[in-house]
PDB file of C-alpha atoms in Angstrom:
ATOM      1  CA  UNK A   1       7.842  15.884 -35.881  1.00 81.00           C
ATOM      2  CA  UNK A   2       5.511  16.583 -33.223  1.00 86.00           C
ATOM      3  CA  UNK A   3       5.721  14.790 -29.733  1.00 93.00           C
ATOM      4  CA  UNK A   4       3.089  14.527 -27.435  1.00 96.00           C
ATOM      5  CA  UNK A   5       2.689  13.997 -24.350  1.00 97.00           C
ATOM      6  CA  UNK A   6      -0.918  12.780 -22.899  1.00 97.00           C
ATOM      7  CA  UNK A   7      -1.913  12.797 -19.212  1.00 97.00           C
ATOM      8  CA  UNK A   8      -5.178  12.672 -17.145  1.00 97.00           C
ATOM      9  CA  UNK A   9      -5.887   9.555 -17.260  1.00 96.00           C
ATOM     10  CA  UNK A  10      -7.224   7.851 -13.906  1.00 97.00           C
ATOM     11  CA  UNK A  11      -9.741   5.342 -12.126  1.00 97.00           C
ATOM     12  CA  UNK A  12     -13.035   6.243 -11.441  1.00 97.00           C
ATOM     13  CA  UNK A  13     -16.604   5.444 -10.711  1.00 97.00           C
ATOM     14  CA  UNK A  14     -19.072   5.007 -13.552  1.00 98.00           C
ATOM     15  CA  UNK A  15     -21.032   8.288 -13.372  1.00 98.00           C
ATOM     16  CA  UNK A  16     -17.763  10.757 -13.131  1.00 98.00           C
ATOM     17  CA  UNK A  17     -15.619  12.698 -15.314  1.00 98.00           C
ATOM     18  CA  UNK A  18     -12.547  12.715 -16.269  1.00 98.00           C
ATOM     19  CA  UNK A  19     -10.539  16.026 -18.651  1.00 98.00           C
ATOM     20  CA  UNK A  20      -7.847  14.385 -20.714  1.00 98.00           C
ATOM     21  CA  UNK A  21      -5.022  16.927 -22.028  1.00 98.00           C
ATOM     22  CA  UNK A  22      -2.149  16.095 -24.468  1.00 98.00           C
ATOM     23  CA  UNK A  23       0.531  18.536 -24.679  1.00 97.00           C
ATOM     24  CA  UNK A  24       2.212  19.462 -28.433  1.00 96.00           C
ATOM     25  CA  UNK A  25       6.074  20.751 -28.699  1.00 90.00           C
ATOM     26  CA  UNK A  26       7.014  22.908 -31.317  1.00 80.00           C
ATOM     27  CA  UNK A  27       5.656  25.639 -32.819  1.00 78.00           C
ATOM     28  CA  UNK A  28       3.222  24.025 -35.433  1.00 89.00           C
ATOM     29  CA  UNK A  29       0.028  22.732 -32.999  1.00 94.00           C
ATOM     30  CA  UNK A  30      -2.409  25.063 -34.912  1.00 94.00           C
ATOM     31  CA  UNK A  31      -1.134  23.132 -38.389  1.00 94.00           C
ATOM     32  CA  UNK A  32      -2.635  19.793 -36.974  1.00 96.00           C
ATOM     33  CA  UNK A  33      -6.096  18.331 -36.760  1.00 97.00           C
ATOM     34  CA  UNK A  34      -6.258  16.571 -33.123  1.00 98.00           C
ATOM     35  CA  UNK A  35      -7.346  13.134 -32.662  1.00 98.00           C
ATOM     36  CA  UNK A  36      -8.602  10.562 -29.819  1.00 98.00           C
ATOM     37  CA  UNK A  37      -8.214   7.514 -29.665  1.00 98.00           C
ATOM     38  CA  UNK A  38      -8.849   3.919 -28.108  1.00 98.00           C
ATOM     39  CA  UNK A  39      -8.733   0.416 -28.853  1.00 97.00           C
ATOM     40  CA  UNK A  40     -11.872  -1.111 -29.496  1.00 94.00           C
ATOM     41  CA  UNK A  41     -12.605  -4.939 -29.809  1.00 91.00           C
ATOM     42  CA  UNK A  42     -10.305  -5.733 -33.390  1.00 92.00           C
ATOM     43  CA  UNK A  43      -8.741  -1.810 -33.996  1.00 92.00           C
ATOM     44  CA  UNK A  44      -6.319  -0.893 -32.315  1.00 93.00           C
ATOM     45  CA  UNK A  45      -7.166   2.025 -32.550  1.00 96.00           C
ATOM     46  CA  UNK A  46     -10.250   3.022 -32.847  1.00 97.00           C
ATOM     47  CA  UNK A  47     -11.915   6.533 -33.017  1.00 98.00           C
ATOM     48  CA  UNK A  48     -13.062   9.231 -30.360  1.00 98.00           C
ATOM     49  CA  UNK A  49     -13.017  12.419 -31.473  1.00 98.00           C
ATOM     50  CA  UNK A  50     -11.355  14.834 -33.462  1.00 98.00           C
ATOM     51  CA  UNK A  51     -10.367  18.643 -33.544  1.00 98.00           C
ATOM     52  CA  UNK A  52     -10.244  20.936 -36.844  1.00 97.00           C
ATOM     53  CA  UNK A  53      -7.162  23.293 -36.691  1.00 96.00           C
ATOM     54  CA  UNK A  54      -8.832  26.056 -35.393  1.00 95.00           C
ATOM     55  CA  UNK A  55     -11.566  24.619 -33.296  1.00 96.00           C
ATOM     56  CA  UNK A  56     -14.471  24.865 -35.324  1.00 97.00           C
ATOM     57  CA  UNK A  57     -15.013  21.230 -36.100  1.00 98.00           C
ATOM     58  CA  UNK A  58     -15.646  18.689 -34.440  1.00 98.00           C
ATOM     59  CA  UNK A  59     -16.410  14.935 -34.828  1.00 98.00           C
ATOM     60  CA  UNK A  60     -17.381  12.370 -32.259  1.00 98.00           C
ATOM     61  CA  UNK A  61     -18.201   8.318 -32.576  1.00 98.00           C
ATOM     62  CA  UNK A  62     -21.722   7.562 -32.193  1.00 98.00           C
ATOM     63  CA  UNK A  63     -20.897   5.857 -28.577  1.00 97.00           C
ATOM     64  CA  UNK A  64     -19.512   9.112 -26.667  1.00 98.00           C
ATOM     65  CA  UNK A  65     -21.379  12.212 -27.648  1.00 98.00           C
ATOM     66  CA  UNK A  66     -23.121  14.092 -25.711  1.00 98.00           C
ATOM     67  CA  UNK A  67     -20.826  12.992 -22.811  1.00 98.00           C
ATOM     68  CA  UNK A  68     -17.024  13.745 -24.428  1.00 98.00           C
ATOM     69  CA  UNK A  69     -16.018  16.757 -25.873  1.00 98.00           C
ATOM     70  CA  UNK A  70     -13.336  17.699 -27.727  1.00 98.00           C
ATOM     71  CA  UNK A  71     -11.342  21.069 -27.504  1.00 98.00           C
ATOM     72  CA  UNK A  72      -8.385  22.567 -28.023  1.00 98.00           C
ATOM     73  CA  UNK A  73      -6.430  25.326 -26.886  1.00 97.00           C
ATOM     74  CA  UNK A  74      -3.729  26.261 -29.543  1.00 96.00           C
ATOM     75  CA  UNK A  75      -1.556  29.175 -27.702  1.00 95.00           C
ATOM     76  CA  UNK A  76      -1.244  26.378 -25.113  1.00 96.00           C
ATOM     77  CA  UNK A  77      -0.920  24.001 -28.010  1.00 97.00           C
ATOM     78  CA  UNK A  78      -3.077  21.414 -26.279  1.00 97.00           C
ATOM     79  CA  UNK A  79      -5.595  19.547 -26.481  1.00 98.00           C
ATOM     80  CA  UNK A  80      -8.705  18.426 -24.415  1.00 98.00           C
ATOM     81  CA  UNK A  81     -11.114  15.713 -24.292  1.00 98.00           C
ATOM     82  CA  UNK A  82     -13.608  16.376 -21.405  1.00 98.00           C
ATOM     83  CA  UNK A  83     -14.791  13.289 -20.352  1.00 98.00           C
ATOM     84  CA  UNK A  84     -18.363  12.625 -18.685  1.00 98.00           C
ATOM     85  CA  UNK A  85     -21.001  10.746 -17.263  1.00 98.00           C
ATOM     86  CA  UNK A  86     -18.346   7.612 -17.920  1.00 98.00           C
ATOM     87  CA  UNK A  87     -19.036   3.722 -18.054  1.00 98.00           C
ATOM     88  CA  UNK A  88     -17.336   1.032 -17.047  1.00 97.00           C
ATOM     89  CA  UNK A  89     -17.150   0.313 -21.655  1.00 97.00           C
ATOM     90  CA  UNK A  90     -14.834   3.530 -21.762  1.00 98.00           C
ATOM     91  CA  UNK A  91     -11.979   1.586 -20.137  1.00 97.00           C
ATOM     92  CA  UNK A  92      -8.884   1.513 -22.192  1.00 97.00           C
ATOM     93  CA  UNK A  93      -5.870   3.670 -22.994  1.00 98.00           C
ATOM     94  CA  UNK A  94      -6.568   6.984 -24.618  1.00 98.00           C
ATOM     95  CA  UNK A  95      -4.251   7.918 -27.288  1.00 98.00           C
ATOM     96  CA  UNK A  96      -3.575  11.870 -28.906  1.00 98.00           C
ATOM     97  CA  UNK A  97      -2.847  12.071 -31.918  1.00 98.00           C
ATOM     98  CA  UNK A  98      -2.126  14.805 -34.637  1.00 97.00           C
ATOM     99  CA  UNK A  99      -2.797  14.954 -38.993  1.00 96.00           C
ATOM    100  CA  UNK A 100      -1.722  17.219 -41.387  1.00 94.00           C
ATOM    101  CA  UNK A 101      -5.603  17.901 -42.034  1.00 92.00           C
ATOM    102  CA  UNK A 102      -7.703  21.105 -42.270  1.00 91.00           C
ATOM    103  CA  UNK A 103     -10.644  18.410 -41.214  1.00 94.00           C
ATOM    104  CA  UNK A 104     -12.006  16.479 -37.979  1.00 96.00           C
ATOM    105  CA  UNK A 105     -10.685  12.909 -39.836  1.00 96.00           C
ATOM    106  CA  UNK A 106     -12.141   9.525 -38.210  1.00 97.00           C
ATOM    107  CA  UNK A 107      -9.656   7.839 -40.309  1.00 96.00           C
ATOM    108  CA  UNK A 108      -6.858   6.869 -38.244  1.00 96.00           C
ATOM    109  CA  UNK A 109      -4.488   6.591 -41.223  1.00 96.00           C
ATOM    110  CA  UNK A 110      -4.989  10.324 -41.424  1.00 96.00           C
ATOM    111  CA  UNK A 111      -2.441  10.809 -38.576  1.00 97.00           C
ATOM    112  CA  UNK A 112       1.044  11.062 -38.221  1.00 95.00           C
ATOM    113  CA  UNK A 113       2.412  11.824 -35.206  1.00 96.00           C
ATOM    114  CA  UNK A 114       1.205   9.782 -31.866  1.00 97.00           C
ATOM    115  CA  UNK A 115       1.133  10.180 -27.973  1.00 97.00           C
ATOM    116  CA  UNK A 116       2.664   6.767 -25.565  1.00 96.00           C
ATOM    117  CA  UNK A 117      -0.896   6.823 -23.836  1.00 97.00           C
ATOM    118  CA  UNK A 118      -3.258   7.452 -20.966  1.00 98.00           C
ATOM    119  CA  UNK A 119      -5.583   5.062 -19.161  1.00 98.00           C
ATOM    120  CA  UNK A 120      -8.792   5.658 -18.021  1.00 98.00           C
ATOM    121  CA  UNK A 121     -10.242   2.495 -15.878  1.00 98.00           C
ATOM    122  CA  UNK A 122     -14.079   3.513 -15.173  1.00 98.00           C
ATOM    123  CA  UNK A 123     -15.257   0.837 -12.590  1.00 97.00           C
ATOM    124  CA  UNK A 124     -19.040   0.348 -12.844  1.00 94.00           C
TER     125      UNK A 124
END
């Protein structure tokens, strides 16, 4: 088991920034590729971003490229999602997840462990 707890969500105006954090318990955090997901029409968990175990590889969905940055601190068992230039369409509950994979993964079926989510609301 890899308990995951997200934080950092909130209400912001369009154009603002937020940083989400996801803290993991246990001593195996660096063994997991980490990802961020959010619901989308027709999809319970739509891919946002992913980062490899060592942090050297990242992947993003097209709609957030250039605005969001995923990073991780394995010493702190934490993965981050820096969200800049927020848009109203970024409004969602954001979930972090852990996958037993060496590479970043966009398919939610790769991820075995999920957090409870943190709400991000962007007003226009």
